[in-house]
């Protein structure tokens, strides 16, 4: 929104839509490629072009909608990153369990003082219908956890429930659901 002072357009960003299948190539002068909510898997040509762009120093941001993990995970596999199946849920008396509150990681606090105030003041980031992220060490790739679920709250990876607004969603370990702290941004 142009009236929002901190919007990307008001901070010098030019935003464009890119269709790799039509264009055939990611422009060399593109600074950041943002992929959001894939509705279908990427073709092998699209994956190869994105890999080329990244190998040549391009920047990539990926946002994953619950249900599209299988579409984006093949692209992220070479980096040791994958989105977990299902959604992360958080037990709450005041909110639906699909509304998860995340906090800044210690790694981000150390990497940038800009974020240290958020944990000091117990600032939380509401994330509805968030997907958990896992990662493993991969050669030539540094992954820094950015946000994770609040460690003092009961959070779990929900695999069964489809009514994410229902207050009665509960952890079911017999269905393969696991409780713990989940990365919500890396």
mmCIF file of C-alpha atoms in Angstrom:
data_model
loop_
_atom_site.group_PDB
_atom_site.id
_atom_site.type_symbol
_atom_site.label_atom_id
_atom_site.label_comp_id
_atom_site.label_asym_id
_atom_site.label_seq_id
_atom_site.Cartn_x
_atom_site.Cartn_y
_atom_site.Cartn_z
ATOM 1 C CA UNK A 1 0.000 0.000 0.000
ATOM 2 C CA UNK A 2 1.545 3.276 -1.109
ATOM 3 C CA UNK A 3 0.122 5.043 1.956
ATOM 4 C CA UNK A 4 2.052 2.727 4.306
ATOM 5 C CA UNK A 5 5.414 4.355 5.018
ATOM 6 C CA UNK A 6 7.279 1.054 5.464
ATOM 7 C CA UNK A 7 5.878 -0.638 2.353
ATOM 8 C CA UNK A 8 8.396 -2.054 -0.101
ATOM 9 C CA UNK A 9 7.416 0.387 -2.838
ATOM 10 C CA UNK A 10 8.104 3.311 -0.498
ATOM 11 C CA UNK A 11 11.545 1.907 0.301
ATOM 12 C CA UNK A 12 12.848 1.764 -3.248
ATOM 13 C CA UNK A 13 11.617 -1.664 -4.326
ATOM 14 C CA UNK A 14 10.137 -2.242 -7.756
ATOM 15 C CA UNK A 15 7.834 -5.256 -7.672
ATOM 16 C CA UNK A 16 7.063 -7.350 -10.747
ATOM 17 C CA UNK A 17 5.364 -10.629 -11.535
ATOM 18 C CA UNK A 18 7.583 -13.206 -13.203
ATOM 19 C CA UNK A 19 6.468 -16.306 -15.076
ATOM 20 C CA UNK A 20 9.595 -18.385 -15.635
ATOM 21 C CA UNK A 21 7.843 -20.661 -18.148
ATOM 22 C CA UNK A 22 6.943 -17.683 -20.353
ATOM 23 C CA UNK A 23 10.135 -15.667 -19.785
ATOM 24 C CA UNK A 24 12.452 -18.688 -19.946
ATOM 25 C CA UNK A 25 14.979 -16.982 -17.673
ATOM 26 C CA UNK A 26 15.098 -14.998 -14.462
ATOM 27 C CA UNK A 27 16.390 -11.510 -15.322
ATOM 28 C CA UNK A 28 20.032 -10.939 -14.343
ATOM 29 C CA UNK A 29 19.159 -7.636 -12.653
ATOM 30 C CA UNK A 30 16.559 -9.217 -10.328
ATOM 31 C CA UNK A 31 17.702 -8.691 -6.733
ATOM 32 C CA UNK A 32 15.240 -10.922 -4.864
ATOM 33 C CA UNK A 33 13.045 -13.743 -6.141
ATOM 34 C CA UNK A 34 9.991 -14.202 -3.922
ATOM 35 C CA UNK A 35 8.019 -17.441 -4.317
ATOM 36 C CA UNK A 36 4.738 -17.639 -2.471
ATOM 37 C CA UNK A 37 2.050 -20.286 -2.139
ATOM 38 C CA UNK A 38 2.768 -22.571 -5.072
ATOM 39 C CA UNK A 39 -0.461 -24.077 -6.358
ATOM 40 C CA UNK A 40 1.300 -26.719 -8.464
ATOM 41 C CA UNK A 41 4.772 -28.288 -8.547
ATOM 42 C CA UNK A 42 7.542 -26.457 -10.373
ATOM 43 C CA UNK A 43 8.636 -28.004 -13.653
ATOM 44 C CA UNK A 44 12.190 -29.343 -13.903
ATOM 45 C CA UNK A 45 13.012 -26.358 -16.152
ATOM 46 C CA UNK A 46 11.715 -23.894 -13.554
ATOM 47 C CA UNK A 47 13.663 -25.625 -10.782
ATOM 48 C CA UNK A 48 16.828 -25.593 -12.901
ATOM 49 C CA UNK A 49 16.429 -21.870 -13.666
ATOM 50 C CA UNK A 50 15.889 -21.010 -10.005
ATOM 51 C CA UNK A 51 18.931 -23.126 -9.061
ATOM 52 C CA UNK A 52 20.997 -21.254 -11.682
ATOM 53 C CA UNK A 53 19.808 -17.895 -10.344
ATOM 54 C CA UNK A 54 20.755 -18.845 -6.772
ATOM 55 C CA UNK A 55 24.113 -20.377 -7.789
ATOM 56 C CA UNK A 56 24.979 -17.065 -9.443
ATOM 57 C CA UNK A 57 24.346 -15.187 -6.188
ATOM 58 C CA UNK A 58 20.610 -14.485 -6.442
ATOM 59 C CA UNK A 59 18.462 -14.084 -3.337
ATOM 60 C CA UNK A 60 15.391 -16.223 -2.683
ATOM 61 C CA UNK A 61 12.504 -15.781 -0.239
ATOM 62 C CA UNK A 62 9.913 -18.552 0.009
ATOM 63 C CA UNK A 63 6.531 -18.433 1.743
ATOM 64 C CA UNK A 64 4.606 -21.680 2.024
ATOM 65 C CA UNK A 65 0.871 -22.036 2.352
ATOM 66 C CA UNK A 66 -0.234 -25.106 4.292
ATOM 67 C CA UNK A 67 -1.072 -27.772 1.749
ATOM 68 C CA UNK A 68 1.593 -26.700 -0.755
ATOM 69 C CA UNK A 69 4.604 -28.145 1.110
ATOM 70 C CA UNK A 70 5.001 -30.967 -1.425
ATOM 71 C CA UNK A 71 5.191 -28.398 -4.250
ATOM 72 C CA UNK A 72 7.983 -26.285 -2.728
ATOM 73 C CA UNK A 73 10.037 -28.884 -0.814
ATOM 74 C CA UNK A 74 11.877 -30.228 -3.917
ATOM 75 C CA UNK A 75 13.185 -26.709 -4.600
ATOM 76 C CA UNK A 76 14.451 -26.325 -1.019
ATOM 77 C CA UNK A 77 15.927 -29.830 -0.633
ATOM 78 C CA UNK A 78 19.420 -28.857 -1.912
ATOM 79 C CA UNK A 79 19.588 -26.296 0.915
ATOM 80 C CA UNK A 80 18.656 -28.876 3.566
ATOM 81 C CA UNK A 81 15.339 -27.100 4.236
ATOM 82 C CA UNK A 82 11.846 -28.565 4.128
ATOM 83 C CA UNK A 83 8.383 -27.589 5.277
ATOM 84 C CA UNK A 84 6.776 -30.119 7.604
ATOM 85 C CA UNK A 85 3.454 -31.737 6.684
ATOM 86 C CA UNK A 86 0.269 -30.449 8.291
ATOM 87 C CA UNK A 87 0.220 -27.270 10.355
ATOM 88 C CA UNK A 88 1.584 -26.134 13.670
ATOM 89 C CA UNK A 89 -1.071 -25.689 16.358
ATOM 90 C CA UNK A 90 -0.855 -23.981 19.740
ATOM 91 C CA UNK A 91 -3.035 -24.649 22.748
ATOM 92 C CA UNK A 92 -4.779 -21.450 23.831
ATOM 93 C CA UNK A 93 -7.758 -20.458 25.944
ATOM 94 C CA UNK A 94 -8.354 -17.268 23.955
ATOM 95 C CA UNK A 95 -7.626 -18.175 20.336
ATOM 96 C CA UNK A 96 -8.188 -20.954 17.836
ATOM 97 C CA UNK A 97 -5.296 -23.434 17.965
ATOM 98 C CA UNK A 98 -4.362 -22.554 14.369
ATOM 99 C CA UNK A 99 -3.196 -19.106 15.547
ATOM 100 C CA UNK A 100 0.399 -19.618 16.638
ATOM 101 C CA UNK A 101 2.518 -16.949 18.305
ATOM 102 C CA UNK A 102 6.204 -16.999 17.380
ATOM 103 C CA UNK A 103 9.183 -15.311 18.978
ATOM 104 C CA UNK A 104 12.557 -14.250 17.631
ATOM 105 C CA UNK A 105 15.317 -16.840 17.885
ATOM 106 C CA UNK A 106 18.475 -16.257 19.920
ATOM 107 C CA UNK A 107 20.429 -16.520 16.658
ATOM 108 C CA UNK A 108 18.535 -13.544 15.206
ATOM 109 C CA UNK A 109 19.021 -11.552 18.389
ATOM 110 C CA UNK A 110 22.775 -12.116 18.060
ATOM 111 C CA UNK A 111 22.844 -11.484 14.296
ATOM 112 C CA UNK A 112 20.989 -8.185 14.465
ATOM 113 C CA UNK A 113 20.347 -5.881 17.385
ATOM 114 C CA UNK A 114 17.238 -4.736 15.524
ATOM 115 C CA UNK A 115 15.407 -7.795 16.816
ATOM 116 C CA UNK A 116 16.670 -8.066 20.390
ATOM 117 C CA UNK A 117 13.969 -5.716 21.725
ATOM 118 C CA UNK A 118 11.247 -8.074 20.521
ATOM 119 C CA UNK A 119 12.126 -10.815 23.002
ATOM 120 C CA UNK A 120 13.079 -8.375 25.745
ATOM 121 C CA UNK A 121 9.576 -6.866 25.573
ATOM 122 C CA UNK A 122 7.999 -10.304 24.979
ATOM 123 C CA UNK A 123 6.745 -9.208 21.570
ATOM 124 C CA UNK A 124 5.148 -12.098 19.675
ATOM 125 C CA UNK A 125 4.352 -12.495 16.000
ATOM 126 C CA UNK A 126 0.893 -13.965 15.333
ATOM 127 C CA UNK A 127 1.025 -16.549 12.551
ATOM 128 C CA UNK A 128 -2.278 -18.097 11.496
ATOM 129 C CA UNK A 129 -2.090 -21.523 9.840
ATOM 130 C CA UNK A 130 1.703 -21.631 10.000
ATOM 131 C CA UNK A 131 3.749 -24.540 8.680
ATOM 132 C CA UNK A 132 6.765 -25.840 10.613
ATOM 133 C CA UNK A 133 10.208 -25.803 9.037
ATOM 134 C CA UNK A 134 13.044 -28.259 9.537
ATOM 135 C CA UNK A 135 16.595 -28.052 8.293
ATOM 136 C CA UNK A 136 19.829 -30.007 8.338
ATOM 137 C CA UNK A 137 23.400 -28.857 7.863
ATOM 138 C CA UNK A 138 24.280 -28.705 4.180
ATOM 139 C CA UNK A 139 27.625 -27.909 2.594
ATOM 140 C CA UNK A 140 27.969 -24.271 1.465
ATOM 141 C CA UNK A 141 24.605 -23.297 2.985
ATOM 142 C CA UNK A 142 24.127 -21.390 6.218
ATOM 143 C CA UNK A 143 20.612 -21.544 7.648
ATOM 144 C CA UNK A 144 19.763 -19.202 10.513
ATOM 145 C CA UNK A 145 16.580 -19.785 12.501
ATOM 146 C CA UNK A 146 14.615 -16.533 12.471
ATOM 147 C CA UNK A 147 11.485 -17.319 14.493
ATOM 148 C CA UNK A 148 10.116 -20.286 16.404
ATOM 149 C CA UNK A 149 7.100 -21.170 18.457
ATOM 150 C CA UNK A 150 7.090 -20.026 22.068
ATOM 151 C CA UNK A 151 8.893 -22.679 24.077
ATOM 152 C CA UNK A 152 6.662 -22.288 27.127
ATOM 153 C CA UNK A 153 3.471 -22.997 25.174
ATOM 154 C CA UNK A 154 2.090 -26.343 24.045
ATOM 155 C CA UNK A 155 2.588 -26.568 20.280
ATOM 156 C CA UNK A 156 2.256 -29.553 18.031
ATOM 157 C CA UNK A 157 2.348 -30.616 14.411
ATOM 158 C CA UNK A 158 -1.304 -31.267 13.501
ATOM 159 C CA UNK A 159 -1.848 -33.938 10.857
ATOM 160 C CA UNK A 160 -5.492 -34.957 11.374
ATOM 161 C CA UNK A 161 -7.740 -31.949 11.926
ATOM 162 C CA UNK A 162 -9.121 -30.139 8.913
ATOM 163 C CA UNK A 163 -11.254 -27.637 10.850
ATOM 164 C CA UNK A 164 -8.419 -25.419 12.029
ATOM 165 C CA UNK A 165 -10.744 -22.980 13.774
ATOM 166 C CA UNK A 166 -12.116 -25.700 16.043
ATOM 167 C CA UNK A 167 -11.130 -25.278 19.672
ATOM 168 C CA UNK A 168 -11.224 -29.040 20.192
ATOM 169 C CA UNK A 169 -8.112 -29.857 18.114
ATOM 170 C CA UNK A 170 -5.719 -31.834 20.283
ATOM 171 C CA UNK A 171 -2.347 -33.524 20.000
ATOM 172 C CA UNK A 172 -2.739 -37.143 18.881
ATOM 173 C CA UNK A 173 0.603 -38.940 19.063
ATOM 174 C CA UNK A 174 -1.015 -42.170 17.774
ATOM 175 C CA UNK A 175 -1.621 -40.350 14.448
ATOM 176 C CA UNK A 176 2.061 -39.367 14.240
ATOM 177 C CA UNK A 177 1.609 -35.847 15.605
ATOM 178 C CA UNK A 178 4.504 -34.496 17.631
ATOM 179 C CA UNK A 179 4.732 -31.755 20.244
ATOM 180 C CA UNK A 180 7.628 -29.388 20.658
ATOM 181 C CA UNK A 181 9.148 -26.133 19.504
ATOM 182 C CA UNK A 182 8.901 -25.559 15.758
ATOM 183 C CA UNK A 183 10.799 -23.174 13.515
ATOM 184 C CA UNK A 184 8.324 -20.905 11.745
ATOM 185 C CA UNK A 185 10.835 -18.838 9.781
ATOM 186 C CA UNK A 186 14.478 -19.539 8.827
#
